[in-house]
mmCIF file of C-alpha atoms and ligand atoms in Angstrom:
data_model
loop_
_atom_site.group_PDB
_atom_site.id
_atom_site.type_symbol
_atom_site.label_atom_id
_atom_site.label_comp_id
_atom_site.label_asym_id
_atom_site.label_seq_id
_atom_site.Cartn_x
_atom_site.Cartn_y
_atom_site.Cartn_z
ATOM 1 C CA UNK A 895 67.032 17.605 -106.264
ATOM 2 C CA UNK A 896 64.278 15.152 -107.138
ATOM 3 C CA UNK A 897 64.263 14.486 -110.886
ATOM 4 C CA UNK A 898 60.947 13.136 -112.217
ATOM 5 C CA UNK A 899 61.283 11.512 -115.636
ATOM 6 C CA UNK A 900 58.019 11.230 -117.576
ATOM 7 C CA UNK A 901 56.686 14.256 -115.713
ATOM 8 C CA UNK A 902 54.127 14.974 -118.453
ATOM 9 C CA UNK A 903 52.423 11.594 -117.968
ATOM 10 C CA UNK A 904 49.586 10.658 -115.641
ATOM 11 C CA UNK A 905 51.707 9.369 -112.755
ATOM 12 C CA UNK A 906 54.569 11.810 -113.379
ATOM 13 C CA UNK A 907 52.249 14.831 -113.177
ATOM 14 C CA UNK A 908 50.937 13.766 -109.780
ATOM 15 C CA UNK A 909 54.402 12.964 -108.419
ATOM 16 C CA UNK A 910 55.735 16.331 -109.596
ATOM 17 C CA UNK A 911 52.754 18.233 -108.163
ATOM 18 C CA UNK A 912 52.975 16.523 -104.763
ATOM 19 C CA UNK A 913 56.741 17.041 -104.577
ATOM 20 C CA UNK A 914 56.294 20.739 -105.368
ATOM 21 C CA UNK A 915 53.549 21.154 -102.814
ATOM 22 C CA UNK A 916 55.766 19.421 -100.237
ATOM 23 C CA UNK A 917 58.368 22.113 -100.875
ATOM 24 C CA UNK A 918 60.948 19.778 -102.414
ATOM 25 C CA UNK A 919 63.377 20.912 -105.075
ATOM 26 C CA UNK A 920 61.916 19.068 -108.030
ATOM 27 C CA UNK A 921 62.642 19.013 -111.737
ATOM 28 C CA UNK A 922 59.906 17.528 -113.896
ATOM 29 C CA UNK A 923 61.523 16.216 -117.086
ATOM 30 C CA UNK A 924 59.590 15.577 -120.292
ATOM 31 C CA UNK A 925 60.517 13.866 -123.524
ATOM 32 C CA UNK A 926 59.459 16.687 -125.816
ATOM 33 C CA UNK A 927 62.244 19.054 -126.769
ATOM 34 C CA UNK A 928 59.646 21.714 -127.524
ATOM 35 C CA UNK A 929 59.000 22.687 -123.939
ATOM 36 C CA UNK A 930 61.679 21.246 -121.678
ATOM 37 C CA UNK A 931 61.814 22.680 -118.184
ATOM 38 C CA UNK A 932 64.849 24.767 -117.387
ATOM 39 C CA UNK A 933 67.747 22.447 -116.724
ATOM 40 C CA UNK A 934 66.529 19.510 -118.808
ATOM 41 C CA UNK A 935 67.072 19.241 -122.565
ATOM 42 C CA UNK A 936 64.072 17.030 -123.403
ATOM 43 C CA UNK A 937 65.196 13.498 -124.166
ATOM 44 C CA UNK A 938 63.769 10.320 -125.652
ATOM 45 C CA UNK A 939 65.194 7.825 -123.180
ATOM 46 C CA UNK A 940 64.862 4.922 -125.596
ATOM 47 C CA UNK A 941 66.610 6.650 -128.481
ATOM 48 C CA UNK A 942 69.916 7.797 -127.077
ATOM 49 C CA UNK A 943 72.585 8.959 -127.553
ATOM 50 C CA UNK A 944 73.786 7.787 -124.161
ATOM 51 C CA UNK A 945 76.082 10.792 -123.742
ATOM 52 C CA UNK A 946 73.149 13.210 -123.882
ATOM 53 C CA UNK A 947 71.373 11.523 -120.985
ATOM 54 C CA UNK A 948 74.580 11.258 -118.973
ATOM 55 C CA UNK A 949 75.308 14.936 -119.555
ATOM 56 C CA UNK A 950 71.812 15.950 -118.517
ATOM 57 C CA UNK A 951 72.010 13.850 -115.352
ATOM 58 C CA UNK A 952 75.403 15.331 -114.459
ATOM 59 C CA UNK A 953 74.063 18.844 -114.959
ATOM 60 C CA UNK A 954 71.043 18.266 -112.727
ATOM 61 C CA UNK A 955 72.938 16.124 -110.164
ATOM 62 C CA UNK A 956 69.765 14.647 -108.666
ATOM 63 C CA UNK A 957 69.691 12.984 -105.272
ATOM 64 C CA UNK A 958 66.724 10.935 -106.445
ATOM 65 C CA UNK A 959 65.521 9.969 -109.919
ATOM 66 C CA UNK A 960 61.877 8.912 -110.190
ATOM 67 C CA UNK A 961 61.233 6.942 -113.348
ATOM 68 C CA UNK A 962 57.623 7.531 -114.417
ATOM 69 C CA UNK A 963 58.500 6.915 -118.070
ATOM 70 C CA UNK A 964 56.622 3.985 -119.541
ATOM 71 C CA UNK A 965 54.012 2.814 -121.999
ATOM 72 C CA UNK A 966 50.778 1.198 -120.864
ATOM 73 C CA UNK A 967 49.515 0.506 -124.381
ATOM 74 C CA UNK A 968 50.485 0.353 -128.025
ATOM 75 C CA UNK A 969 52.296 -2.264 -130.047
ATOM 76 C CA UNK A 970 55.133 -4.419 -128.774
ATOM 77 C CA UNK A 971 57.807 -2.121 -130.164
ATOM 78 C CA UNK A 972 56.438 0.794 -128.204
ATOM 79 C CA UNK A 973 56.114 -1.279 -125.036
ATOM 80 C CA UNK A 974 59.679 -2.568 -125.323
ATOM 81 C CA UNK A 975 61.083 0.901 -126.059
ATOM 82 C CA UNK A 976 59.427 2.627 -123.101
ATOM 83 C CA UNK A 977 59.369 -0.182 -120.544
ATOM 84 C CA UNK A 978 62.675 -1.945 -121.270
ATOM 85 C CA UNK A 979 65.074 0.001 -123.504
ATOM 86 C CA UNK A 980 64.465 3.302 -121.719
ATOM 87 C CA UNK A 981 65.095 1.608 -118.351
ATOM 88 C CA UNK A 982 68.300 0.045 -119.600
ATOM 89 C CA UNK A 983 69.567 3.385 -120.938
ATOM 90 C CA UNK A 984 68.635 5.156 -117.729
ATOM 91 C CA UNK A 985 70.421 2.605 -115.554
ATOM 92 C CA UNK A 986 73.569 2.805 -117.622
ATOM 93 C CA UNK A 987 73.546 6.593 -117.576
ATOM 94 C CA UNK A 988 72.925 6.741 -113.825
ATOM 95 C CA UNK A 989 75.819 4.349 -113.170
ATOM 96 C CA UNK A 990 78.108 6.623 -115.204
ATOM 97 C CA UNK A 991 76.856 10.051 -114.210
ATOM 98 C CA UNK A 992 75.135 9.902 -110.806
ATOM 99 C CA UNK A 993 76.063 6.556 -109.236
ATOM 100 C CA UNK A 994 75.107 7.686 -105.734
ATOM 101 C CA UNK A 995 71.580 8.809 -106.636
ATOM 102 C CA UNK A 996 68.574 6.740 -105.651
ATOM 103 C CA UNK A 997 66.239 5.414 -108.332
ATOM 104 C CA UNK A 998 62.537 5.014 -107.603
ATOM 105 C CA UNK A 999 61.159 3.004 -110.499
ATOM 106 C CA UNK A 1000 57.444 2.593 -111.230
ATOM 107 C CA UNK A 1001 56.630 -1.064 -111.855
ATOM 108 C CA UNK A 1002 53.236 -2.658 -112.309
ATOM 109 C CA UNK A 1003 50.970 -5.314 -110.830
ATOM 110 C CA UNK A 1004 50.800 -6.711 -114.374
ATOM 111 C CA UNK A 1005 54.233 -8.192 -113.661
ATOM 112 C CA UNK A 1006 52.531 -10.781 -111.435
ATOM 113 C CA UNK A 1007 50.044 -12.044 -114.025
ATOM 114 C CA UNK A 1008 47.961 -14.936 -112.727
ATOM 115 C CA UNK A 1009 47.893 -15.113 -108.949
ATOM 116 C CA UNK A 1010 45.956 -17.130 -106.410
ATOM 117 C CA UNK A 1011 42.327 -16.000 -106.427
ATOM 118 C CA UNK A 1012 41.057 -14.668 -103.120
ATOM 119 C CA UNK A 1013 44.554 -13.989 -101.741
ATOM 120 C CA UNK A 1014 46.698 -10.892 -101.349
ATOM 121 C CA UNK A 1015 49.776 -11.202 -103.530
ATOM 122 C CA UNK A 1016 53.132 -10.665 -101.836
ATOM 123 C CA UNK A 1017 56.285 -9.338 -103.470
ATOM 124 C CA UNK A 1018 57.857 -12.782 -103.084
ATOM 125 C CA UNK A 1019 55.326 -14.340 -105.506
ATOM 126 C CA UNK A 1020 56.883 -15.696 -108.681
ATOM 127 C CA UNK A 1021 55.992 -13.223 -111.453
ATOM 128 C CA UNK A 1022 54.236 -14.763 -114.423
ATOM 129 C CA UNK A 1023 52.915 -11.969 -116.677
ATOM 130 C CA UNK A 1024 50.287 -12.880 -119.267
ATOM 131 C CA UNK A 1025 50.710 -10.222 -121.965
ATOM 132 C CA UNK A 1026 53.276 -7.996 -123.646
ATOM 133 C CA UNK A 1027 52.687 -5.122 -121.217
ATOM 134 C CA UNK A 1028 53.362 -7.251 -118.143
ATOM 135 C CA UNK A 1029 56.315 -8.977 -119.780
ATOM 136 C CA UNK A 1030 57.970 -5.661 -120.658
ATOM 137 C CA UNK A 1031 57.276 -4.212 -117.206
ATOM 138 C CA UNK A 1032 58.802 -7.302 -115.613
ATOM 139 C CA UNK A 1033 61.843 -7.000 -117.857
ATOM 140 C CA UNK A 1034 62.266 -3.377 -116.762
ATOM 141 C CA UNK A 1035 62.017 -4.378 -113.110
ATOM 142 C CA UNK A 1036 64.556 -7.177 -113.580
ATOM 143 C CA UNK A 1037 66.992 -4.681 -115.099
ATOM 144 C CA UNK A 1038 66.546 -2.389 -112.098
ATOM 145 C CA UNK A 1039 67.077 -5.278 -109.673
ATOM 146 C CA UNK A 1040 70.234 -6.333 -111.525
ATOM 147 C CA UNK A 1041 71.563 -2.772 -111.278
ATOM 148 C CA UNK A 1042 70.716 -2.783 -107.583
ATOM 149 C CA UNK A 1043 72.718 -5.990 -107.178
ATOM 150 C CA UNK A 1044 75.590 -4.097 -108.820
ATOM 151 C CA UNK A 1045 75.343 -1.342 -106.221
ATOM 152 C CA UNK A 1046 72.680 1.110 -107.438
ATOM 153 C CA UNK A 1047 70.405 2.423 -104.678
ATOM 154 C CA UNK A 1048 67.130 1.464 -106.340
ATOM 155 C CA UNK A 1049 63.607 0.468 -105.392
ATOM 156 C CA UNK A 1050 60.724 -0.720 -107.563
ATOM 157 C CA UNK A 1051 57.194 0.319 -106.623
ATOM 158 C CA UNK A 1052 54.835 -2.288 -108.048
ATOM 159 C CA UNK A 1053 51.768 -0.143 -108.628
ATOM 160 C CA UNK A 1054 48.296 -1.718 -108.908
ATOM 161 C CA UNK A 1055 45.307 -0.301 -110.846
ATOM 162 C CA UNK A 1056 45.238 3.459 -110.790
ATOM 163 C CA UNK A 1057 42.238 5.688 -110.212
ATOM 164 C CA UNK A 1058 41.841 9.326 -109.204
ATOM 165 C CA UNK A 1059 41.902 12.701 -110.957
ATOM 166 C CA UNK A 1060 43.149 12.558 -114.544
ATOM 167 C CA UNK A 1061 42.956 8.771 -114.963
ATOM 168 C CA UNK A 1062 43.300 8.270 -118.732
ATOM 169 C CA UNK A 1063 40.613 6.635 -120.866
ATOM 170 C CA UNK A 1064 43.115 3.903 -121.738
ATOM 171 C CA UNK A 1065 42.109 2.319 -118.413
ATOM 172 C CA UNK A 1066 38.658 0.913 -117.616
ATOM 173 C CA UNK A 1067 37.897 3.487 -114.873
ATOM 174 C CA UNK A 1068 38.997 6.363 -117.126
ATOM 175 C CA UNK A 1069 36.958 5.045 -120.038
ATOM 176 C CA UNK A 1070 33.886 4.590 -117.833
ATOM 177 C CA UNK A 1071 34.091 8.196 -116.650
ATOM 178 C CA UNK A 1072 34.439 9.449 -120.221
ATOM 179 C CA UNK A 1073 31.561 7.312 -121.524
ATOM 180 C CA UNK A 1074 29.284 8.039 -118.569
ATOM 181 C CA UNK A 1075 29.862 11.760 -119.051
ATOM 182 C CA UNK A 1076 28.984 11.381 -122.740
ATOM 183 C CA UNK A 1077 25.868 9.380 -121.843
ATOM 184 C CA UNK A 1078 24.927 12.064 -119.337
ATOM 185 C CA UNK A 1079 25.245 14.795 -121.974
ATOM 186 C CA UNK A 1080 23.807 13.016 -125.009
ATOM 187 C CA UNK A 1081 21.818 10.107 -123.622
ATOM 188 C CA UNK A 1082 22.424 6.485 -124.508
ATOM 189 C CA UNK A 1083 23.959 3.584 -122.664
ATOM 190 C CA UNK A 1084 27.520 2.616 -121.795
ATOM 191 C CA UNK A 1085 28.778 -0.765 -122.905
ATOM 192 C CA UNK A 1086 31.815 -2.550 -121.521
ATOM 193 C CA UNK A 1087 33.519 -5.912 -121.659
ATOM 194 C CA UNK A 1088 32.924 -8.418 -118.855
ATOM 195 C CA UNK A 1089 33.112 -6.890 -115.356
ATOM 196 C CA UNK A 1090 33.554 -10.051 -113.314
ATOM 197 C CA UNK A 1091 37.283 -9.669 -112.519
ATOM 198 C CA UNK A 1092 38.575 -8.198 -109.267
ATOM 199 C CA UNK A 1093 41.266 -5.547 -109.137
ATOM 200 C CA UNK A 1094 43.094 -3.572 -106.480
ATOM 201 C CA UNK A 1095 42.392 0.109 -107.174
ATOM 202 C CA UNK A 1096 44.711 2.704 -105.683
ATOM 203 C CA UNK A 1097 44.482 6.465 -105.933
ATOM 204 C CA UNK A 1098 47.233 8.080 -108.001
ATOM 205 C CA UNK A 1099 47.741 10.690 -105.259
ATOM 206 C CA UNK A 1100 48.457 7.910 -102.776
ATOM 207 C CA UNK A 1101 50.937 6.460 -105.264
ATOM 208 C CA UNK A 1102 52.630 9.861 -105.458
ATOM 209 C CA UNK A 1103 52.844 9.790 -101.665
ATOM 210 C CA UNK A 1104 54.482 6.365 -101.796
ATOM 211 C CA UNK A 1105 57.004 7.672 -104.339
ATOM 212 C CA UNK A 1106 58.006 10.555 -102.077
ATOM 213 C CA UNK A 1107 58.252 8.190 -99.100
ATOM 214 C CA UNK A 1108 60.465 5.848 -101.138
ATOM 215 C CA UNK A 1109 62.590 8.823 -102.183
ATOM 216 C CA UNK A 1110 63.116 9.914 -98.592
ATOM 217 C CA UNK A 1111 63.538 6.660 -96.688
ATOM 218 C CA UNK A 1112 67.034 5.654 -95.562
ATOM 219 C CA UNK A 1113 69.166 3.010 -97.224
ATOM 220 C CA UNK A 1114 68.159 -0.623 -96.912
ATOM 221 C CA UNK A 1115 64.698 -0.244 -98.422
ATOM 222 C CA UNK A 1116 63.411 -3.580 -99.841
ATOM 223 C CA UNK A 1117 63.909 -3.981 -103.579
ATOM 224 C CA UNK A 1118 60.220 -4.323 -104.537
ATOM 225 C CA UNK A 1119 57.202 -2.844 -102.759
ATOM 226 C CA UNK A 1120 53.553 -3.394 -103.650
ATOM 227 C CA UNK A 1121 51.634 -0.135 -103.851
ATOM 228 C CA UNK A 1122 47.907 -0.790 -103.826
ATOM 229 C CA UNK A 1123 44.882 -0.326 -101.608
ATOM 230 C CA UNK A 1124 45.051 -3.822 -100.156
ATOM 231 C CA UNK A 1125 41.419 -4.365 -101.207
ATOM 232 C CA UNK A 1126 39.953 -6.293 -104.125
ATOM 233 C CA UNK A 1127 37.030 -4.625 -105.877
ATOM 234 C CA UNK A 1128 34.967 -6.290 -108.554
ATOM 235 C CA UNK A 1129 34.895 -4.287 -111.784
ATOM 236 C CA UNK A 1130 31.084 -4.434 -111.702
ATOM 237 C CA UNK A 1131 31.118 -2.635 -108.338
ATOM 238 C CA UNK A 1132 33.476 0.009 -109.701
ATOM 239 C CA UNK A 1133 31.190 0.546 -112.702
ATOM 240 C CA UNK A 1134 28.015 0.789 -110.631
ATOM 241 C CA UNK A 1135 29.696 3.215 -108.205
ATOM 242 C CA UNK A 1136 30.711 5.464 -111.088
ATOM 243 C CA UNK A 1137 27.267 5.176 -112.665
ATOM 244 C CA UNK A 1138 25.703 6.186 -109.334
ATOM 245 C CA UNK A 1139 28.041 9.199 -109.083
ATOM 246 C CA UNK A 1140 27.004 10.174 -112.626
ATOM 247 C CA UNK A 1141 23.362 10.035 -111.566
ATOM 248 C CA UNK A 1142 22.593 7.332 -114.116
ATOM 249 C CA UNK A 1143 22.581 4.090 -112.134
ATOM 250 C CA UNK A 1144 21.814 1.082 -114.318
ATOM 251 C CA UNK A 1145 23.115 2.624 -117.554
ATOM 252 C CA UNK A 1146 26.138 0.293 -117.898
ATOM 253 C CA UNK A 1147 25.732 -2.872 -119.984
ATOM 254 C CA UNK A 1148 28.532 -5.368 -119.389
ATOM 255 C CA UNK A 1149 29.222 -8.106 -121.912
ATOM 256 C CA UNK A 1150 28.983 -11.598 -120.483
ATOM 257 C CA UNK A 1151 31.904 -12.827 -122.567
ATOM 258 C CA UNK A 1152 35.099 -11.385 -123.985
ATOM 259 C CA UNK A 1153 38.632 -10.648 -122.978
ATOM 260 C CA UNK A 1154 38.608 -7.291 -121.219
ATOM 261 C CA UNK A 1155 41.799 -5.223 -121.143
ATOM 262 C CA UNK A 1156 44.734 -6.485 -123.234
ATOM 263 C CA UNK A 1157 46.936 -5.532 -120.253
ATOM 264 C CA UNK A 1158 45.356 -8.157 -118.036
ATOM 265 C CA UNK A 1159 43.115 -10.433 -120.112
ATOM 266 C CA UNK A 1160 42.594 -13.741 -118.350
ATOM 267 C CA UNK A 1161 43.569 -12.475 -114.887
ATOM 268 C CA UNK A 1162 40.441 -12.824 -112.730
ATOM 269 C CA UNK A 1163 41.885 -11.581 -109.442
ATOM 270 C CA UNK A 1164 44.407 -9.074 -108.136
ATOM 271 C CA UNK A 1165 44.802 -7.824 -104.590
ATOM 272 C CA UNK A 1166 47.977 -6.384 -103.128
ATOM 273 C CA UNK A 1167 49.540 -7.271 -99.829
ATOM 274 C CA UNK A 1168 50.787 -3.831 -98.828
ATOM 275 C CA UNK A 1169 52.288 -4.734 -95.472
ATOM 276 C CA UNK A 1170 55.864 -4.502 -96.762
ATOM 277 C CA UNK A 1171 55.355 -0.929 -98.002
ATOM 278 C CA UNK A 1172 53.710 -0.034 -94.692
ATOM 279 C CA UNK A 1173 56.669 -1.407 -92.736
ATOM 280 C CA UNK A 1174 59.416 -0.050 -95.010
ATOM 281 C CA UNK A 1175 57.962 3.365 -95.842
ATOM 282 C CA UNK A 1176 55.452 4.052 -93.097
ATOM 283 C CA UNK A 1177 53.058 4.453 -96.016
ATOM 284 C CA UNK A 1178 49.452 3.421 -96.378
ATOM 285 C CA UNK A 1179 46.794 4.616 -98.805
ATOM 286 C CA UNK A 1180 44.709 7.473 -97.442
ATOM 287 C CA UNK A 1181 41.999 7.855 -100.091
ATOM 288 C CA UNK A 1182 38.895 5.686 -100.022
ATOM 289 C CA UNK A 1183 37.454 4.180 -103.211
ATOM 290 C CA UNK A 1184 34.351 6.416 -103.258
ATOM 291 C CA UNK A 1185 36.411 9.561 -102.663
ATOM 292 C CA UNK A 1186 38.796 8.632 -105.497
ATOM 293 C CA UNK A 1187 35.945 7.941 -107.894
ATOM 294 C CA UNK A 1188 34.145 11.136 -106.944
ATOM 295 C CA UNK A 1189 37.322 13.221 -107.433
ATOM 296 C CA UNK A 1190 37.974 11.448 -110.721
ATOM 297 C CA UNK A 1191 34.468 12.248 -111.917
ATOM 298 C CA UNK A 1192 34.720 15.899 -110.845
ATOM 299 C CA UNK A 1193 38.165 16.349 -112.446
ATOM 300 C CA UNK A 1194 36.826 15.112 -115.796
ATOM 301 C CA UNK A 1195 34.068 17.755 -115.844
HETATM 302 N N1 NAP B 2414 48.225 4.033 -115.636
HETATM 303 C C1 NAP B 2414 48.118 2.942 -114.879
HETATM 304 O O1 NAP B 2414 47.014 2.456 -114.609
HETATM 305 C C2 NAP B 2414 49.376 2.302 -114.308
HETATM 306 C C3 NAP B 2414 49.232 1.274 -113.357
HETATM 307 C C4 NAP B 2414 50.384 0.685 -112.819
HETATM 308 C C5 NAP B 2414 51.636 1.115 -113.238
HETATM 309 N N2 NAP B 2414 51.739 2.103 -114.169
HETATM 310 C C6 NAP B 2414 53.080 2.498 -114.599
HETATM 311 O O2 NAP B 2414 53.276 3.870 -114.307
HETATM 312 C C7 NAP B 2414 54.204 4.424 -115.235
HETATM 313 C C8 NAP B 2414 53.617 5.710 -115.808
HETATM 314 O O3 NAP B 2414 52.384 5.384 -116.440
HETATM 315 P P1 NAP B 2414 51.352 6.523 -116.833
HETATM 316 O O4 NAP B 2414 49.988 5.952 -116.649
HETATM 317 O O5 NAP B 2414 51.714 7.804 -116.182
HETATM 318 O O6 NAP B 2414 51.633 6.599 -118.395
HETATM 319 P P2 NAP B 2414 51.589 7.895 -119.362
HETATM 320 O O7 NAP B 2414 50.538 8.844 -118.897
HETATM 321 O O8 NAP B 2414 51.507 7.343 -120.733
HETATM 322 O O9 NAP B 2414 53.008 8.573 -119.117
HETATM 323 C C9 NAP B 2414 54.172 7.967 -119.549
HETATM 324 C C10 NAP B 2414 55.226 9.029 -119.722
HETATM 325 O O10 NAP B 2414 56.407 8.386 -120.247
HETATM 326 C C11 NAP B 2414 56.936 9.214 -121.281
HETATM 327 N N3 NAP B 2414 57.703 8.401 -122.224
HETATM 328 C C12 NAP B 2414 57.307 7.292 -122.892
HETATM 329 N N4 NAP B 2414 58.314 6.824 -123.649
HETATM 330 C C13 NAP B 2414 59.369 7.656 -123.446
HETATM 331 C C14 NAP B 2414 60.693 7.720 -123.945
HETATM 332 N N5 NAP B 2414 61.140 6.814 -124.815
HETATM 333 N N6 NAP B 2414 61.510 8.711 -123.509
HETATM 334 C C15 NAP B 2414 61.072 9.639 -122.636
HETATM 335 N N7 NAP B 2414 59.823 9.647 -122.138
HETATM 336 C C16 NAP B 2414 58.988 8.672 -122.542
HETATM 337 C C17 NAP B 2414 55.728 9.835 -121.928
HETATM 338 O O11 NAP B 2414 56.144 10.972 -122.629
HETATM 339 P P3 NAP B 2414 55.237 11.600 -123.797
HETATM 340 O O12 NAP B 2414 54.185 12.381 -123.061
HETATM 341 O O13 NAP B 2414 56.204 12.433 -124.537
HETATM 342 O O14 NAP B 2414 54.683 10.445 -124.571
HETATM 343 C C18 NAP B 2414 54.855 10.139 -120.717
HETATM 344 O O15 NAP B 2414 55.186 11.372 -120.145
HETATM 345 C C19 NAP B 2414 54.462 3.350 -116.283
HETATM 346 O O16 NAP B 2414 55.681 2.712 -115.985
HETATM 347 C C20 NAP B 2414 53.313 2.381 -116.080
HETATM 348 O O17 NAP B 2414 53.685 1.077 -116.451
HETATM 349 C C21 NAP B 2414 50.643 2.718 -114.701
#
């Protein structure tokens, strides 16, 4: 059984859907008690009690747990609860209840923070996150790596900037799609912060593929794997591509100054070196940037 925690979220939905379509036995677990799937009670991983999570894990007896629980925004309390406390509780419960299960944990490129401009960042780079999101994601990863050193079969997928169907408006690509669709319907222009930074955009469906590959690969998988496209794209190019897809090229006004996303303010460059994931998982991204953006646009209609 593949147990997907955070199955109602953006990444969790795609992982669950791909696992189902691949014919795997999958249980998508949500936090809300209102509509838990059969076999999962609905649990807030950051709130305990520990015995409830242990009991639920024992009942499901997963071979693999995929942790898609997390917070990408909100205040520091929320970030710490979802990205650190929930991870700590999960690790403790797995050690007690399902010590042989593999954990595939979703980390983030924000853990790296400032990296060398123009270069692909490798997993061996010293992480130096710049904001609360990256700090809490790094803390979660460090907890997973400590549990791995204690014997847990765990791997962290360090996921770069997500695009593709269902990308939430809390990200720049998701917000651009929403605002361009509004501009298309009601007229007007779309304004953004500065679009000079470069990011590595990866399709969420490719990330789901990497998760399933990490779930299936034999023991001895490296502890951290970058999951990105391997390309750096300037935000301005992303915006003009989306504007062109919307049929309203030239409608985006980018500020010349400002901070951009609080998740990565002050980070001008990110590009993943994905050779380790290719070697360890036989994985590489299959969806081109234009295809991802087109599918993202269509899915929002
Ligand atoms: N989105 C990106 O661009 C991006 C990029 C790189 C890495 N990531 C990482 O990918 C992971 C998933 O992100 P996402 O974009 O899918 O976020 P999301 O759409 O907000 O989903 C997060 C999920 O976590 C659940 N959750 C949060 N706190 C919880 C708790 N205390 N107990 C149980 N469930 C809890 C949420 O449940 P509710 O629905 O009940 O709130 C939701 O289902 C995160 O670790 C994030 O850091 C995301």
